[in-house]
XYZ file of N, CA and C in Angstrom:
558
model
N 0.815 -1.180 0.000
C 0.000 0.000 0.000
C 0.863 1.250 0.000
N 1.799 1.463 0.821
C 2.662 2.497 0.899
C 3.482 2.424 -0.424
N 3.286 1.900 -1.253
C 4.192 1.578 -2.955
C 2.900 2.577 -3.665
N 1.976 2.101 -2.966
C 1.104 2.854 -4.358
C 1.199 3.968 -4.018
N 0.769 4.415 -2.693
C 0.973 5.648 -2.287
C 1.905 6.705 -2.842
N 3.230 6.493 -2.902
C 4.673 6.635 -3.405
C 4.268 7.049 -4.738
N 3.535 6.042 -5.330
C 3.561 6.108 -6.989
C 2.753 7.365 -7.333
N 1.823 7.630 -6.468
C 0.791 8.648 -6.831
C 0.973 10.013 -6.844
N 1.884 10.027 -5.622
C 2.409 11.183 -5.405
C 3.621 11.612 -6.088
N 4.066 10.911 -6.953
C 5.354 10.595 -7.593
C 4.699 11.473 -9.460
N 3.511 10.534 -9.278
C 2.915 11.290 -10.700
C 2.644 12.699 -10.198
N 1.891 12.983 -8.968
C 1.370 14.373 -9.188
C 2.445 15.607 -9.178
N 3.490 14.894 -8.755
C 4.853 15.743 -8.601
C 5.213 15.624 -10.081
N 5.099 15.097 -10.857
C 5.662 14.921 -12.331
C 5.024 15.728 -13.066
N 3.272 15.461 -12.870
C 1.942 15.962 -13.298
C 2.322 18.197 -13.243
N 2.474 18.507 -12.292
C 2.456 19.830 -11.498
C 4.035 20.300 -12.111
N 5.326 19.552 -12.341
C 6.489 19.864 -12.562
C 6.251 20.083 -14.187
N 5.386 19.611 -14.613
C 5.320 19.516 -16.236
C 4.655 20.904 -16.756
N 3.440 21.522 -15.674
C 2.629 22.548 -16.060
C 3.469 23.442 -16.018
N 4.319 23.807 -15.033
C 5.200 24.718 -14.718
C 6.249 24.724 -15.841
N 6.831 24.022 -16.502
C 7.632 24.265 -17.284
C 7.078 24.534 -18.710
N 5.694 24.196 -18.844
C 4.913 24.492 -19.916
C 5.122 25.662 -19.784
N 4.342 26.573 -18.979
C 4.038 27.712 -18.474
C 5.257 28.790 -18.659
N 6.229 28.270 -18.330
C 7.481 29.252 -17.954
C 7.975 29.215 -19.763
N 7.818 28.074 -20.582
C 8.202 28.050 -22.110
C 7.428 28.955 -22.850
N 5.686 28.766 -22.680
C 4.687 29.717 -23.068
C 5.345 31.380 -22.826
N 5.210 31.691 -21.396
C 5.564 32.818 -21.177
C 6.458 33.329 -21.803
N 7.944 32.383 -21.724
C 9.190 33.010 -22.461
C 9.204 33.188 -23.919
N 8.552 32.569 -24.454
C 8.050 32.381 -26.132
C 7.288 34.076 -26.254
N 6.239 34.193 -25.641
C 5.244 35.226 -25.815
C 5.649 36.367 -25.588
N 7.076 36.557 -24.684
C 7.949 37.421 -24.395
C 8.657 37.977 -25.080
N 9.356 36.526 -26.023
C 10.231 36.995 -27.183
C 9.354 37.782 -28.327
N 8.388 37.318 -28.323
C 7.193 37.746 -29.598
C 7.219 38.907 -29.720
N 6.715 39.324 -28.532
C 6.639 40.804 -27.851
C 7.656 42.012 -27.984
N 8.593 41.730 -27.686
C 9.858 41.839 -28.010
C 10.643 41.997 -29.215
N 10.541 41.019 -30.114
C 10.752 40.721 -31.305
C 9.596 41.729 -32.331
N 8.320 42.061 -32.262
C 7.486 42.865 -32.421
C 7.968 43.964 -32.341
N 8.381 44.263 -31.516
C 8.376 45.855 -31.085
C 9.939 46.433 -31.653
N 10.775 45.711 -31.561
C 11.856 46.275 -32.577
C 11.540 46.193 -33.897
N 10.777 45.243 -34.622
C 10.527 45.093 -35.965
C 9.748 46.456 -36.163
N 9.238 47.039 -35.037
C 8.367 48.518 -35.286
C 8.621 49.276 -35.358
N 9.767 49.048 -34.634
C 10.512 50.476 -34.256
C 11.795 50.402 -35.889
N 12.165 49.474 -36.115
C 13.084 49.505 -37.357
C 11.957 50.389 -38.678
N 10.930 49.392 -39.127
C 10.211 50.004 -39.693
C 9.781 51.212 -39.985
N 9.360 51.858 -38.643
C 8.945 52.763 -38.679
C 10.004 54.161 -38.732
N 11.249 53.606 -38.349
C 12.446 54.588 -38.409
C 13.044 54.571 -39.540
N 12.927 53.349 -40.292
C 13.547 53.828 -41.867
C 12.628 54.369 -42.821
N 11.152 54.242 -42.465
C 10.483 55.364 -43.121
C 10.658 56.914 -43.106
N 10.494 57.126 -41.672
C 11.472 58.130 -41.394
C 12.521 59.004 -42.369
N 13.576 57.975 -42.050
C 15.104 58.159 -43.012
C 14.537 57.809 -44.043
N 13.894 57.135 -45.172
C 13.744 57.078 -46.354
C 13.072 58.281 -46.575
N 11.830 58.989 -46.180
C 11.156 60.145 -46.156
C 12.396 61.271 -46.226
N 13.185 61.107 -45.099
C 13.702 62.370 -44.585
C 14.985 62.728 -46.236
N 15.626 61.480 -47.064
C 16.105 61.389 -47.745
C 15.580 62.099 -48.926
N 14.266 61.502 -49.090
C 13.826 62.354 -50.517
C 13.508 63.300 -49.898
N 12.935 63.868 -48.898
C 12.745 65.183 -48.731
C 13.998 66.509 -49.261
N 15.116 65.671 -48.596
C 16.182 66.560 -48.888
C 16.896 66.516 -50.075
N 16.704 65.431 -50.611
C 16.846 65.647 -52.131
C 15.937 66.121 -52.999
N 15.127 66.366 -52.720
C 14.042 67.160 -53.181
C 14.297 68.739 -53.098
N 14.791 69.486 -52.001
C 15.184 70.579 -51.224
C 16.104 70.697 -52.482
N 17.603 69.986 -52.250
C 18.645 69.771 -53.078
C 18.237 70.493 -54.319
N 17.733 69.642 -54.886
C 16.995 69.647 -56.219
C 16.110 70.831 -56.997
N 15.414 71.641 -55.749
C 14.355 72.740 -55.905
C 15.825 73.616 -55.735
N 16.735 74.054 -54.970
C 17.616 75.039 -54.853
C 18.462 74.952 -55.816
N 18.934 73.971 -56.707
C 19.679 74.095 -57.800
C 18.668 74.505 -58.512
N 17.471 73.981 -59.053
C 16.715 74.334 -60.075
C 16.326 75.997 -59.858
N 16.494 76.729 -58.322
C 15.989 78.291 -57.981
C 17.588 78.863 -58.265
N 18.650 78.300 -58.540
C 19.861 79.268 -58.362
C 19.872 80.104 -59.709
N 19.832 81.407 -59.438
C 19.859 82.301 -60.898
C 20.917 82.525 -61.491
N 21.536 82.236 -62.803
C 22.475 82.743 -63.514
C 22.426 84.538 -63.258
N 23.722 84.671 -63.885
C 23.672 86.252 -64.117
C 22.945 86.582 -65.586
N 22.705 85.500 -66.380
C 21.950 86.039 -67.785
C 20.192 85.538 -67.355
N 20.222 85.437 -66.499
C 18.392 84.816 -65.841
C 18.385 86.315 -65.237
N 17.199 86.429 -65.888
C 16.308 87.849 -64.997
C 14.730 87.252 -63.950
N 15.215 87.378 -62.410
C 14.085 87.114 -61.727
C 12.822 87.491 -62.513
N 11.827 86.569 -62.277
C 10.354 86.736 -62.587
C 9.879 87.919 -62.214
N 8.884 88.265 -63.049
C 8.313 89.651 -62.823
C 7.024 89.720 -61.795
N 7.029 90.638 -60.907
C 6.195 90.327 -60.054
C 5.328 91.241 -60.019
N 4.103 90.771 -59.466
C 2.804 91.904 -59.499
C 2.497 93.072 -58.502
N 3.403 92.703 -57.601
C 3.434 93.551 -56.652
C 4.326 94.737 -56.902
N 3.787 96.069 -55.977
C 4.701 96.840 -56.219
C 5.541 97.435 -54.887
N 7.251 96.986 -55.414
C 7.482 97.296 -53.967
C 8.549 98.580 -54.314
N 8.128 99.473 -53.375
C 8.751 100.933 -53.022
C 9.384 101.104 -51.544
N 10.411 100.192 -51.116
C 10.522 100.045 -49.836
C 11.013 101.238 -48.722
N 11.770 102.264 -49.629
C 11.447 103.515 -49.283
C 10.357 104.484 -48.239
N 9.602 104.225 -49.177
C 8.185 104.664 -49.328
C 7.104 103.618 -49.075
N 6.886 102.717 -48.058
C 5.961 102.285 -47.607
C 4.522 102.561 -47.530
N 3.507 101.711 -47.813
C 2.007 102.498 -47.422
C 1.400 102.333 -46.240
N 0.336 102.604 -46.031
C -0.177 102.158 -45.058
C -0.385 100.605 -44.724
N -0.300 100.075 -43.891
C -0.976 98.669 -43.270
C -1.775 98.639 -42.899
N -2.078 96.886 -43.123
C -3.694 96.877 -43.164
C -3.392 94.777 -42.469
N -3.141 95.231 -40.558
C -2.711 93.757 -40.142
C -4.252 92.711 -40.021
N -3.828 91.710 -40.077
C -4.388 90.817 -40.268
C -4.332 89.654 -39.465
N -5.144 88.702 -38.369
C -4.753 87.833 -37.448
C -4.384 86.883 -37.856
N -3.521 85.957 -36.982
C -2.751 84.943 -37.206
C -3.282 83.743 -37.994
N -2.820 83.226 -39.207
C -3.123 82.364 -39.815
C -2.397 80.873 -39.290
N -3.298 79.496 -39.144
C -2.527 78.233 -39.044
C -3.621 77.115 -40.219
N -2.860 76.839 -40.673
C -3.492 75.770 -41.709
C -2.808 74.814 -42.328
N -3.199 73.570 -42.335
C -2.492 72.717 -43.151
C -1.885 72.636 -44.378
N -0.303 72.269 -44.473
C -0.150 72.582 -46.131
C -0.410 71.185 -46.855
N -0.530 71.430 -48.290
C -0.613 70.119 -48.638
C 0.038 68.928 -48.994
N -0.143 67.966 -48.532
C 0.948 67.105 -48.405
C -0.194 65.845 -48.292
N 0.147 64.637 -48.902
C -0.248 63.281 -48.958
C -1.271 62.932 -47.464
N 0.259 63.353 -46.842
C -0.234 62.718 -44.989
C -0.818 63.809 -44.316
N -0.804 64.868 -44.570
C -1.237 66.077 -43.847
C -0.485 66.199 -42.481
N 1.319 66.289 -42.595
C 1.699 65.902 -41.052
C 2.363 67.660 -41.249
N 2.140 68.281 -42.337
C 3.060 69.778 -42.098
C 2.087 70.815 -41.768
N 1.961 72.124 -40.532
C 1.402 72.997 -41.064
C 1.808 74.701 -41.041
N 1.711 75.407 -41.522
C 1.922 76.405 -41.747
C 1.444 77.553 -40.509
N 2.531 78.242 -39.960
C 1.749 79.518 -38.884
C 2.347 81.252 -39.305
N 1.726 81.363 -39.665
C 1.653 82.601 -40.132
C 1.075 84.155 -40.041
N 1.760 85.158 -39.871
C 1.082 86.552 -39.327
C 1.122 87.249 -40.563
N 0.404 88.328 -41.414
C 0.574 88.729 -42.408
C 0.079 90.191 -42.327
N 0.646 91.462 -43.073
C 0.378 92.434 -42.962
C 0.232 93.054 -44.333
N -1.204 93.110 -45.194
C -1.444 94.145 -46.441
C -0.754 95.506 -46.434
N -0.002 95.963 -47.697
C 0.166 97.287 -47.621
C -0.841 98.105 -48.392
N -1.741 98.622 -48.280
C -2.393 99.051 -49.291
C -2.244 100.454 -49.858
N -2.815 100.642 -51.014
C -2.170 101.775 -51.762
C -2.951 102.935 -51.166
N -3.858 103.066 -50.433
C -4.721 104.207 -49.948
C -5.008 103.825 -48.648
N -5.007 105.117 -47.629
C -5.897 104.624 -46.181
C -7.028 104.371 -46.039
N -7.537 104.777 -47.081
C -9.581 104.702 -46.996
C -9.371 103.337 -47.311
N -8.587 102.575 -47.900
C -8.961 100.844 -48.503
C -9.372 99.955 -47.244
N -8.700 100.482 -45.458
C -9.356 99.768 -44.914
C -10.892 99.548 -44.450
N -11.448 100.481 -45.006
C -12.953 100.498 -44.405
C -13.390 99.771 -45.388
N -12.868 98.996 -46.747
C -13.300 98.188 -47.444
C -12.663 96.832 -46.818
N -11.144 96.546 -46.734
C -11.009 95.558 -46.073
C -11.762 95.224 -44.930
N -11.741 95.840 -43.664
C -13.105 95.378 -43.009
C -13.977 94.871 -43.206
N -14.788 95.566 -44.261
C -16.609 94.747 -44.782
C -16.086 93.522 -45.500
N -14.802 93.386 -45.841
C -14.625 92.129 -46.203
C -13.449 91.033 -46.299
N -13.745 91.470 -44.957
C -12.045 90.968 -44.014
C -12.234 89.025 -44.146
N -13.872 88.276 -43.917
C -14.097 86.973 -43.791
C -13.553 86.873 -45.297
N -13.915 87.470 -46.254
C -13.714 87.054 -47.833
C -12.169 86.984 -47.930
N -11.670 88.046 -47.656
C -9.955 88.202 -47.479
C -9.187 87.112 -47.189
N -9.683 86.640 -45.815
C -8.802 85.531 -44.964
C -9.578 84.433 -45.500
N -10.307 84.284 -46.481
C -10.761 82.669 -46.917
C -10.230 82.417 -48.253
N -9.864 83.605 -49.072
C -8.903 83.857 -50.475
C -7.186 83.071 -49.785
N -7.005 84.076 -48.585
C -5.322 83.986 -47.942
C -5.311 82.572 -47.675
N -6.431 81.860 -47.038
C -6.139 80.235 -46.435
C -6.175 79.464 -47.542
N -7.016 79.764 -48.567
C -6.613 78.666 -49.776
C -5.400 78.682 -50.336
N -4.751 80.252 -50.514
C -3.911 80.270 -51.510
C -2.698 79.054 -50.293
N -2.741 79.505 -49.118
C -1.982 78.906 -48.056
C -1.932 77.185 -47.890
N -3.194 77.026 -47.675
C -3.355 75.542 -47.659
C -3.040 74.597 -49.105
N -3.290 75.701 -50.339
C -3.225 74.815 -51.039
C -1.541 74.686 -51.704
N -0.361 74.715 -51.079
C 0.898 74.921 -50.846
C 1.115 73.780 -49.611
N 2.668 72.951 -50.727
C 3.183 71.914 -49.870
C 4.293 72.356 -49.278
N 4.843 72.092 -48.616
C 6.303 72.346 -47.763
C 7.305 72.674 -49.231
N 7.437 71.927 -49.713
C 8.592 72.321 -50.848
C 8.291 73.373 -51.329
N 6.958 74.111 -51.827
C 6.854 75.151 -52.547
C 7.175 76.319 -51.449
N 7.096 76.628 -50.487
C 6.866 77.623 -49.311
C 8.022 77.715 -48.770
N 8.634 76.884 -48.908
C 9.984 76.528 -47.988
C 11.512 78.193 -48.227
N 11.246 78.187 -49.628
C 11.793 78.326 -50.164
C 11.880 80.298 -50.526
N 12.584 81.415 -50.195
C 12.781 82.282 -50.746
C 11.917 82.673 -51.574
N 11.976 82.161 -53.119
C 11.748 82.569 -54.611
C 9.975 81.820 -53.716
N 9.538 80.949 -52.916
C 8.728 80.146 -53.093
C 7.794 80.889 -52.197
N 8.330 81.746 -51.218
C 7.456 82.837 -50.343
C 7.055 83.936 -51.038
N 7.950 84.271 -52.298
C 7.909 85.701 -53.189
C 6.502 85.641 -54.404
N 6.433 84.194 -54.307
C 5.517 83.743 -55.644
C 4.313 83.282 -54.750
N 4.115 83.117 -53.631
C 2.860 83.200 -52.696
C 2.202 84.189 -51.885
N 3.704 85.860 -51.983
C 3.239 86.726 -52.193
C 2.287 87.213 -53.365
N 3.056 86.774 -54.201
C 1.984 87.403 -55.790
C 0.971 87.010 -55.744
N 0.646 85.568 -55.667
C -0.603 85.088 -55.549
C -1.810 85.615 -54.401
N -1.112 85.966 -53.754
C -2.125 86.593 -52.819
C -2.572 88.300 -52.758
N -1.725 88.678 -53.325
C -1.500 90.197 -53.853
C -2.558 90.011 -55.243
N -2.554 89.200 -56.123
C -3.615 89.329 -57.075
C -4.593 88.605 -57.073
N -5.250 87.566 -56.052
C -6.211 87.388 -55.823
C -6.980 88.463 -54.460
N -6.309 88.994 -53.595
C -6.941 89.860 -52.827
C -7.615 91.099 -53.946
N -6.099 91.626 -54.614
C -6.944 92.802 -55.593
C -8.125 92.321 -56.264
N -8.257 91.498 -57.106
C -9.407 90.990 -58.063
C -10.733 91.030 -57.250
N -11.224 91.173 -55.623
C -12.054 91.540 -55.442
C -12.358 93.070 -54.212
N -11.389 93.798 -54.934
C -10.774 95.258 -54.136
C -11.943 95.877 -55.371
N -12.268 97.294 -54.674
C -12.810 98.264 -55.540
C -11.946 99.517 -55.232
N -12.612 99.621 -54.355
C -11.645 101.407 -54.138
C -10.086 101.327 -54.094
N -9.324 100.169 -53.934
C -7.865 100.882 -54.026
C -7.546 99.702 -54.481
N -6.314 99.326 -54.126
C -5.128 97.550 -54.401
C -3.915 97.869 -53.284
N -4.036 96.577 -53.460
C -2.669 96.057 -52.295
C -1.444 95.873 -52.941
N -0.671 96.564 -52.730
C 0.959 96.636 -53.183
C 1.447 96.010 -52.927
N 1.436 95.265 -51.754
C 2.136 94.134 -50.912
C 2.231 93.149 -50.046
N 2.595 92.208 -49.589
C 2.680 91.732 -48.702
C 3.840 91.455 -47.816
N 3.187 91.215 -46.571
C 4.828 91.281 -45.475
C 4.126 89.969 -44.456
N 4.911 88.928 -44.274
C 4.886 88.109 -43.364
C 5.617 88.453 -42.506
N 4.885 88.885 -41.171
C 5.619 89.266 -39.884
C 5.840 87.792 -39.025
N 5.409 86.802 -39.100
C 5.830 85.423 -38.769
C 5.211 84.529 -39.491
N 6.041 83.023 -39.929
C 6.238 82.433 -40.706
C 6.952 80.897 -40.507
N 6.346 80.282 -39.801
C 6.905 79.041 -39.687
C 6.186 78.039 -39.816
N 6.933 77.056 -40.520
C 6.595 75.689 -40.748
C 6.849 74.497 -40.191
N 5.797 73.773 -39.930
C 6.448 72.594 -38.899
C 5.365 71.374 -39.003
């Protein structure tokens, strides 16, 4: 009797030693997984990154050779008229933030802007149509990706654009200019 006894307790000690090492293999397996997961994410997701960050800057590269002017290249002609001398009146305007355009929508634009206009009476027209103004300024804005804006020649040509779509619905005077008093992208 004390043999069987022995034997029984012999299995449940075998029985109980077996779960436990199941258990501790499971765990360590599900660990590595885990583990193994999370660097595969982190690699991934960091050479997108660096692959992104690559063409970006060859892209940059690429837009600044294609903007460098010979001495026989005459800058583009612009619609604005600037007399920096002789300044006009201003006509400020509150802070603009809007998305530029881009695939992912991860860039956006913050911006302060100040009209010069050619007469002082033009602001009692800007006023009555200050909502029309700043919904002309956010398209021309939003609809601009990081590469185009980034850029000198690329702020001068989003001046124009906004200098001749503001005029086109001006009556009493026109806007000579524009001045970005802040300007960052991120």
């Amino acid at each position: 009797m004390a043999e069987a006894t022995e034997k029984s307790e012999a299995v449940v000690e075998k029985k109980s030693g077996g779960a436990n090492v199941l258990l501790i293999v499971i765990a360590t397996m599900l660990g590595l997984m885990l583990i193994g997961g999370g660097v595969g994410a982190y690699l991934l997701l960091s050479e997108d990154d660096a692959v992104i960050a690559d063409a970006n800057s060859a892209k940059a590269t690429q837009t600044q050779k294609e903007e460098t002017v010979t001495p026989t290249q005459a800058p583009a002609k612009s619609v604005r008229k600037s007399d920096f001398t002789n300044i006009g009146p201003m006509y400020p305007l509150d802070q603009f933030i809007v998305n530029l355009f881009s695939e992912d929508g991860s860039r956006y634009l913050k911006t302060t802007i100040n009209l010069e206009m050619s007469l002082e009476e033009l602001a009692t027209e800007l006023d009555a149509k200050k909502p029309l103004i700043r919904d002309i300024i956010i398209k021309a804005l939003s609809a601009k990706s990081y590469e185009e804006i980034s850029t000198i020649a690329g702020k001068e040509n989003l001046k124009d654009e906004i200098v001749a779509n503001v005029n086109a619905v001006l009556k009493d005077g026109k806007i000579n200019n524009v001045f970005f008093t802040d300007f960052v992208i991120q």
